[in-house]
C-alpha positions as a Markdown table, in Angstrom:
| # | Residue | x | y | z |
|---|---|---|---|---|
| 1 | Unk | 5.8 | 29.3 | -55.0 |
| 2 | Unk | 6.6 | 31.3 | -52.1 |
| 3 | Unk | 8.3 | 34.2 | -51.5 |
| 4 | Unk | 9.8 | 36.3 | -48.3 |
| 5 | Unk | 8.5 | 39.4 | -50.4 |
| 6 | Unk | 6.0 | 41.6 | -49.8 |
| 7 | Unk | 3.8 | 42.5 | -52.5 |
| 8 | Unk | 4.3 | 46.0 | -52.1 |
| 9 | Unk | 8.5 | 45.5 | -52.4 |
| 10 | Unk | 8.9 | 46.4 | -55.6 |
| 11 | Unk | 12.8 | 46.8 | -55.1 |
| 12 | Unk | 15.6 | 44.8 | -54.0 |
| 13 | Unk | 18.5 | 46.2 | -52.7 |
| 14 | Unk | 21.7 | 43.8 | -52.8 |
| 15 | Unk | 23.3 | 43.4 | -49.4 |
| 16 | Unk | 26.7 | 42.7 | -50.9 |
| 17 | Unk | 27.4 | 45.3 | -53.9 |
| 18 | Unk | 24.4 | 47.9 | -52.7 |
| 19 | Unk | 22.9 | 47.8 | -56.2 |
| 20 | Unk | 18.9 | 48.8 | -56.1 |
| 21 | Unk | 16.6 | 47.7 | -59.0 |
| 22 | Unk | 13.1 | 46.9 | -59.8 |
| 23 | Unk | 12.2 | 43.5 | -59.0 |
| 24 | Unk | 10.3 | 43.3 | -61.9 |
| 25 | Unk | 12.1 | 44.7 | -64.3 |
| 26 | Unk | 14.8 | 42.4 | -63.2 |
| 27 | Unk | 13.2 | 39.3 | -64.1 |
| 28 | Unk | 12.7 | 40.2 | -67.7 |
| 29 | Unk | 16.3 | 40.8 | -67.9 |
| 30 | Unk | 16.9 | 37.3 | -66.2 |
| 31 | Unk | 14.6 | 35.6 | -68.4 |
| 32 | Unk | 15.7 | 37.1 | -71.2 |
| 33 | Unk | 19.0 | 37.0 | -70.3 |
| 34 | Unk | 18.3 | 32.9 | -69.7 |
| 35 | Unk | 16.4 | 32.2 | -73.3 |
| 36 | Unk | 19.9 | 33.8 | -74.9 |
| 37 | Unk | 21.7 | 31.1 | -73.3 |
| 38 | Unk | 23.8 | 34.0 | -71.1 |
| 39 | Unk | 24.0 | 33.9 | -67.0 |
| 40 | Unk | 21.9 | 35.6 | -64.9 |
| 41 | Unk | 21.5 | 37.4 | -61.7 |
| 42 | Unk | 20.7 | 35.8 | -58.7 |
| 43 | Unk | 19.6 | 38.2 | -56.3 |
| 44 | Unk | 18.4 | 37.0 | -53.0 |
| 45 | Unk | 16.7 | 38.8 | -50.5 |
| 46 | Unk | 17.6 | 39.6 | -47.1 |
C-alpha cells in the first residue's frame, strides 16, 4: 500500500476543519471505532 506520506509526518492537519492529530494515534481510534460498528474518520491528506 502506498502512501503520499512521509515517514517522518507523524501529523495530519485537516485542510477543511484545521484539526491536527497524530496519525497514528488516529488509526487506533478508526479501527477501534470500525470493530464497534460506529463511523470513522476519513482524513485525507493534502
Amino acid at each position: 500500500m502506498t502512501s503520499g506520506y512521509l515517514r517522518l509526518e507523524r501529523t495530519y492537519s485537516c485542510p477543511h476543519c484545521g484539526i491536527v492529530m497524530d496519525r497514528d494515534l488516529n488509526g487506533v481510534a478508526n479501527i477501534k471505532n470500525r470493530a464497534a460498528g460506529h463511523s470513522v474518520l476519513k482524513a485525507r491528506g493534502a
